[in-house]
PDB file of C-alpha atoms and ligand atoms in Angstrom:
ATOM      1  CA  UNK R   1      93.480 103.493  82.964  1.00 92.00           C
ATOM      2  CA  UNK R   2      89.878 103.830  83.079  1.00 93.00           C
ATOM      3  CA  UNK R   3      88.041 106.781  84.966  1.00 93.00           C
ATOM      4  CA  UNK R   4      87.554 104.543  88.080  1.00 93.00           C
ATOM      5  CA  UNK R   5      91.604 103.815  88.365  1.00 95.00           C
ATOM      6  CA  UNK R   6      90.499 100.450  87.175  1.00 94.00           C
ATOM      7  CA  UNK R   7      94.011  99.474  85.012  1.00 94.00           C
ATOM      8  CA  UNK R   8      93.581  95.974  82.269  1.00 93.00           C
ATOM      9  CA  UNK R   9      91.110  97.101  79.649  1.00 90.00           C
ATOM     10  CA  UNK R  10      91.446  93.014  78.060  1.00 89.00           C
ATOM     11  CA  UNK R  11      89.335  90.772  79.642  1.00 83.00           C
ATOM     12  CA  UNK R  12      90.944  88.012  77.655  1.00 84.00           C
ATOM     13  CA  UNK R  13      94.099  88.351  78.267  1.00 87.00           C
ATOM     14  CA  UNK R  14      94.182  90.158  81.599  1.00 87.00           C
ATOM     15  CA  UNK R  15      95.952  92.611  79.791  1.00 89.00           C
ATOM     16  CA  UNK R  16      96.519  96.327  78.171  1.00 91.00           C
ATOM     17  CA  UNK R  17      95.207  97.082  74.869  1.00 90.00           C
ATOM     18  CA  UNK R  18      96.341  99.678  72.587  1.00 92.00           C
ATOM     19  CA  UNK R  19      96.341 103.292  73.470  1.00 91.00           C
ATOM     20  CA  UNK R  20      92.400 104.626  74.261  1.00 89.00           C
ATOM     21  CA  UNK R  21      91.421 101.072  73.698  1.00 90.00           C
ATOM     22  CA  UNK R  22      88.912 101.219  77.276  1.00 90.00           C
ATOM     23  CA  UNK R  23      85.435  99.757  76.237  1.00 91.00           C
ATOM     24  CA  UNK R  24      83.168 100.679  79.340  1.00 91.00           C
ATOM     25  CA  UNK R  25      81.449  97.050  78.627  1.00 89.00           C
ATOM     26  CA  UNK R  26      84.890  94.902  78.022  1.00 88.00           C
ATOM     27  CA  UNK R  27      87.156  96.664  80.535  1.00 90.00           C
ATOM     28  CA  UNK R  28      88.662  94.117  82.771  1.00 92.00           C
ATOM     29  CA  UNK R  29      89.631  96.260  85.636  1.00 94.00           C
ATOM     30  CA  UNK R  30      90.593  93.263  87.471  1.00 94.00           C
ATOM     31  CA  UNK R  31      90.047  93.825  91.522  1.00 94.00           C
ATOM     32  CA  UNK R  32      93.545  93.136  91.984  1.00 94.00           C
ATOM     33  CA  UNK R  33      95.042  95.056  88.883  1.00 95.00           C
ATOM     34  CA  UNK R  34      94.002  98.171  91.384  1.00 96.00           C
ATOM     35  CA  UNK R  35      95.441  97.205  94.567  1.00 97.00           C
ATOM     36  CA  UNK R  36      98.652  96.840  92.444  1.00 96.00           C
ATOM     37  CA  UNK R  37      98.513 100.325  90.808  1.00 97.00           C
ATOM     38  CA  UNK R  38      97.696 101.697  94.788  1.00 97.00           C
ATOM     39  CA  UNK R  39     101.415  99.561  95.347  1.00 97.00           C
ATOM     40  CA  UNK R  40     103.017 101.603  92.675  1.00 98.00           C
ATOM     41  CA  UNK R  41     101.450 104.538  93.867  1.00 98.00           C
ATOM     42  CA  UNK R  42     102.345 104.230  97.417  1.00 98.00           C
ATOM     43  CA  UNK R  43     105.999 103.364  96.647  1.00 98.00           C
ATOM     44  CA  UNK R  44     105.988 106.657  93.610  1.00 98.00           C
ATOM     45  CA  UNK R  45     104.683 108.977  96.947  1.00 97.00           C
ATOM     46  CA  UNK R  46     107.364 107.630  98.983  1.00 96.00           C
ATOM     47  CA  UNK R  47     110.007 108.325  96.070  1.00 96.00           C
ATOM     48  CA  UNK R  48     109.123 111.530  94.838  1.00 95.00           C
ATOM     49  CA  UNK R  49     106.953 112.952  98.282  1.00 93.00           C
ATOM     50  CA  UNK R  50     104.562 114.175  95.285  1.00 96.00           C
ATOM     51  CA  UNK R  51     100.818 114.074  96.766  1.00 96.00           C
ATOM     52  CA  UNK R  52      99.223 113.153  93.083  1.00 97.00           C
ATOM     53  CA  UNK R  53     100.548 109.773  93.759  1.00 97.00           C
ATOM     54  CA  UNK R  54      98.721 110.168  96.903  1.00 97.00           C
ATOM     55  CA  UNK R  55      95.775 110.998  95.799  1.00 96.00           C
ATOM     56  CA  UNK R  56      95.615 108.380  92.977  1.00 97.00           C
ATOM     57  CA  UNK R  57      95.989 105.670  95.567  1.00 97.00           C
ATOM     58  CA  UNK R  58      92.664 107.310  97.320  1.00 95.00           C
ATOM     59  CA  UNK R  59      91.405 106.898  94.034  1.00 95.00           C
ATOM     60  CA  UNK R  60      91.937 103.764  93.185  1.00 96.00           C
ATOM     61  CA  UNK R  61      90.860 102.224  96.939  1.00 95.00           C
ATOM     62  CA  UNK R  62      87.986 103.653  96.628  1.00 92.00           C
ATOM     63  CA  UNK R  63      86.830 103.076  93.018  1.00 93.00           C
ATOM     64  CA  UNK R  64      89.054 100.519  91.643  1.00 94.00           C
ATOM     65  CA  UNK R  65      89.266  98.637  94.922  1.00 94.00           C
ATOM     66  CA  UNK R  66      87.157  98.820  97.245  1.00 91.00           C
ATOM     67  CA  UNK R  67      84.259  98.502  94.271  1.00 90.00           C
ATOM     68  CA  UNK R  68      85.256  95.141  93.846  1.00 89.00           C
ATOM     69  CA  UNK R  69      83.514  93.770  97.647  1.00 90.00           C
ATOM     70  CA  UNK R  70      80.443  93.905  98.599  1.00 90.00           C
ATOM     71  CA  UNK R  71      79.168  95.856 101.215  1.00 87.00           C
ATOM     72  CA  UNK R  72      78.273  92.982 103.707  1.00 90.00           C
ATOM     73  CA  UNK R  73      81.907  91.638 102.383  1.00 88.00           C
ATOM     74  CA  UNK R  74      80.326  88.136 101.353  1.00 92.00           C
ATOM     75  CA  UNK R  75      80.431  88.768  97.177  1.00 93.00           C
ATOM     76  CA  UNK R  76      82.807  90.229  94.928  1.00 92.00           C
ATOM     77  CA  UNK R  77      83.826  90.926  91.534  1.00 89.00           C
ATOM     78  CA  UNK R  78      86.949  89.208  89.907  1.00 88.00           C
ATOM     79  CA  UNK R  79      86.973  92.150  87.091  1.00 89.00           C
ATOM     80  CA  UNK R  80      85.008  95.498  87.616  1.00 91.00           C
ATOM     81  CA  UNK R  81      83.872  96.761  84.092  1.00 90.00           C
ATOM     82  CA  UNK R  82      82.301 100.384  83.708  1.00 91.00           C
ATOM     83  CA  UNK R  83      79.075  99.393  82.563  1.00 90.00           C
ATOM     84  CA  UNK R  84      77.677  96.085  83.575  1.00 85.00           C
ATOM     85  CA  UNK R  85      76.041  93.728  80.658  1.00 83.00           C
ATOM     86  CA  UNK R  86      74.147  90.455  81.053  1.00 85.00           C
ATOM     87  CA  UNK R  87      73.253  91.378  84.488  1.00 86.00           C
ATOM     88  CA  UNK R  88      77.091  90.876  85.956  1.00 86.00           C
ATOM     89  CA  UNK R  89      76.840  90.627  89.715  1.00 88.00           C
ATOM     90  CA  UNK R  90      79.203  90.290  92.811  1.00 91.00           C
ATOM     91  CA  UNK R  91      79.587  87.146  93.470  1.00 91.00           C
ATOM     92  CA  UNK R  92      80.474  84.708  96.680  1.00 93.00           C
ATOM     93  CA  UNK R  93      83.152  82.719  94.863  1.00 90.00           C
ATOM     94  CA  UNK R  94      84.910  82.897  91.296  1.00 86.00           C
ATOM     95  CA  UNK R  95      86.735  80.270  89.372  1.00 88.00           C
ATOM     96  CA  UNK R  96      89.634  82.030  90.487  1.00 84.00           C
ATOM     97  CA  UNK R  97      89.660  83.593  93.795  1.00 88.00           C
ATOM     98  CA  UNK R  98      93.129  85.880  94.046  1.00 92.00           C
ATOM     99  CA  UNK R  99      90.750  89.429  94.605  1.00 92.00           C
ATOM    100  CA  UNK R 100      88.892  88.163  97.996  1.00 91.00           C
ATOM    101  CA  UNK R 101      92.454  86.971  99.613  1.00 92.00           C
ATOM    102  CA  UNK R 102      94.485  90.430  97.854  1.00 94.00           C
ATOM    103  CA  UNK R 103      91.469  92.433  99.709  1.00 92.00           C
ATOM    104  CA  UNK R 104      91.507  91.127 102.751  1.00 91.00           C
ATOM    105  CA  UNK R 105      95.681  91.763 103.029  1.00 94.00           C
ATOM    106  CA  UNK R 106      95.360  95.330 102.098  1.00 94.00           C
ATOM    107  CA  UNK R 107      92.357  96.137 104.489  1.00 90.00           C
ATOM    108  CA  UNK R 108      94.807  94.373 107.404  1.00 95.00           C
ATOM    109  CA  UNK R 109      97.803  96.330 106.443  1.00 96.00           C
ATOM    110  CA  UNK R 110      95.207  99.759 105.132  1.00 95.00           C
ATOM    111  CA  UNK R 111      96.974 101.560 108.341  1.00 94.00           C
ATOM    112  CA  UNK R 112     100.746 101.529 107.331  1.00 96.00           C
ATOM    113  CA  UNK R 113      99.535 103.485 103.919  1.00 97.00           C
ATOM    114  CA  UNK R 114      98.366 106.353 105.755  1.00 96.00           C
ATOM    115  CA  UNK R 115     101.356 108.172 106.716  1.00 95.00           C
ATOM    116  CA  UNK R 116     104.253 108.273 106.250  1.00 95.00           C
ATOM    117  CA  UNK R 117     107.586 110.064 108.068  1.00 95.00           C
ATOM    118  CA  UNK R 118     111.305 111.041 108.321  1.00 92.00           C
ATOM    119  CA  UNK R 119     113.223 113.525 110.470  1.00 90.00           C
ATOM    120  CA  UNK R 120     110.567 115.916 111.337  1.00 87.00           C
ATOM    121  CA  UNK R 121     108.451 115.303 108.736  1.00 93.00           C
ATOM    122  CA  UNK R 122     105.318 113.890 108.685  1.00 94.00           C
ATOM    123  CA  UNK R 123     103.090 112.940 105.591  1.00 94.00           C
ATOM    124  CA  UNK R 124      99.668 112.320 105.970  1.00 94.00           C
ATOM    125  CA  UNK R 125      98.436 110.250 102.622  1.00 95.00           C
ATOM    126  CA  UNK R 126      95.059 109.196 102.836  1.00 93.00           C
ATOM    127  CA  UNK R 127      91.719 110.667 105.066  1.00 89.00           C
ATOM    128  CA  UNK R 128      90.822 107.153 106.989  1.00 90.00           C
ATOM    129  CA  UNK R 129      89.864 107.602 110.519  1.00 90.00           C
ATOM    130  CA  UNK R 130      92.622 106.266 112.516  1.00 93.00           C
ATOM    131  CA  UNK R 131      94.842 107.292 115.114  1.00 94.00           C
ATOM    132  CA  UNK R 132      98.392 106.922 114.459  1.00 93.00           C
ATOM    133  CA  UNK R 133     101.843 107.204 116.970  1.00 94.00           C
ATOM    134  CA  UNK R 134     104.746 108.670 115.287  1.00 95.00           C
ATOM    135  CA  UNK R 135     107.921 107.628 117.472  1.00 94.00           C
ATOM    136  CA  UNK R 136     109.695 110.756 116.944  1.00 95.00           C
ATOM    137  CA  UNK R 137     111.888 111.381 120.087  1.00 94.00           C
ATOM    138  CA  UNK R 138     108.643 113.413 121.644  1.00 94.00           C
ATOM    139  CA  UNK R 139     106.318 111.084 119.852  1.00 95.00           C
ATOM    140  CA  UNK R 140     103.311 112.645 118.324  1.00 94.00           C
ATOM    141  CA  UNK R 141      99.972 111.421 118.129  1.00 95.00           C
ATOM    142  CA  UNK R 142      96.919 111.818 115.373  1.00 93.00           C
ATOM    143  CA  UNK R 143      93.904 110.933 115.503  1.00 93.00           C
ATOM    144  CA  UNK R 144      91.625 111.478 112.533  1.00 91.00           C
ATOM    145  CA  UNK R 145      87.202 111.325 112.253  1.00 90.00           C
ATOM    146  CA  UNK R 146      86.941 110.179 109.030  1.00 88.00           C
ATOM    147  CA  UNK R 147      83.214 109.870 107.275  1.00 83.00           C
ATOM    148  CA  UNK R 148      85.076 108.389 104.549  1.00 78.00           C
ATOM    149  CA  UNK R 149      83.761 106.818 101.902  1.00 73.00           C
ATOM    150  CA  UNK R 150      80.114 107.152 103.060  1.00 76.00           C
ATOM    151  CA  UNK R 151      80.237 110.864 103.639  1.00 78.00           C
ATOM    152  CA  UNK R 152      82.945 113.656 102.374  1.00 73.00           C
ATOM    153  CA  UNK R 153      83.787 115.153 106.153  1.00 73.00           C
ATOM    154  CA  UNK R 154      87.210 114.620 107.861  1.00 71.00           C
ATOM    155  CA  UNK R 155      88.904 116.169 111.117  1.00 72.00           C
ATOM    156  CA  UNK R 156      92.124 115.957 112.001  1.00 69.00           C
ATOM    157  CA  UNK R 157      92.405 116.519 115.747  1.00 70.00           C
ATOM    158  CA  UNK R 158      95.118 117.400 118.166  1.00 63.00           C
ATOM    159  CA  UNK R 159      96.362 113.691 119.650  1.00 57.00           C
TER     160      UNK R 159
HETATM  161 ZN1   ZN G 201      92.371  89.094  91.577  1.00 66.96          ZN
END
């Protein structure tokens, strides 16, 4: 895993290298490669209730993820390597286009990773502003002011 969360470090065979083996220029990082490791760690936090797993998923949305769109949402990149060579760019459209359609069903379903509950517990996993209903038998409401990822502030208010 690369210092981004970025997971692959073989562009040519989509693949894991030996141990260290993470060339900044050659690491493949694919887009999608990172919304899988958030999968794993969403389904680890569930398991073990551990809040590294937690915070590795904020990680990797962030710089393994969300790295991989543009800003206006029109480009992407099919593999996000450290350091860019031969002036590698975002792009509108790849040869194979499996990162634009794996975005676009993680932003829609970006809400059901944010908490999580049982009993009278309740989990909050990542700092996106949202409000949330938990349908406890009195059901509880947050609502969270996220500035997220373009600033570091975040309130949790009283529903
Ligand atoms: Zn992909």
């Amino acid at each position: 895993m690369a210092v981004t969360g970025g997971i692959g470090s073989l562009p040519y065979s989509e693949g894991f290298g030996r141990d260290y083996e993470l060339n900044p220029e050659m690491m493949y990082a694919e887009t999608c490669a990172g919304l899988g490791s958030m999968f794993w760690n969403w389904e680890m936090s569930l398991m073990t209730q551990k809040a590294a797993y937690a915070d590795l998923f904020e990680w990797q949305l962030y710089n393994a993820s969300l790295v991989g769109i543009g800003q206006q949402g029109d480009c992407y990149l099919y593999n996000n390597p450290l350091q860019s060579v031969e002036g590698m760019q975002r792009q509108p459209w790849f040869e194979i286009p499996c990162c634009p359609s794996s975005l676009s069903r993680t932003w829609a379903k970006l809400g059901g990773y944010l908490c999580s509950y049982q009993a009278n517990q309740i989990w909050v996993h990542q700092f996106v502003g949202s409000e949330m209903k938990i349908p406890f038998s009195d059901p509880i409401h947050l609502k969270s002011v996220s500035e997220l990822s373009w600033h570091g502030n975040y309130y949790q208010l009283p529903g």
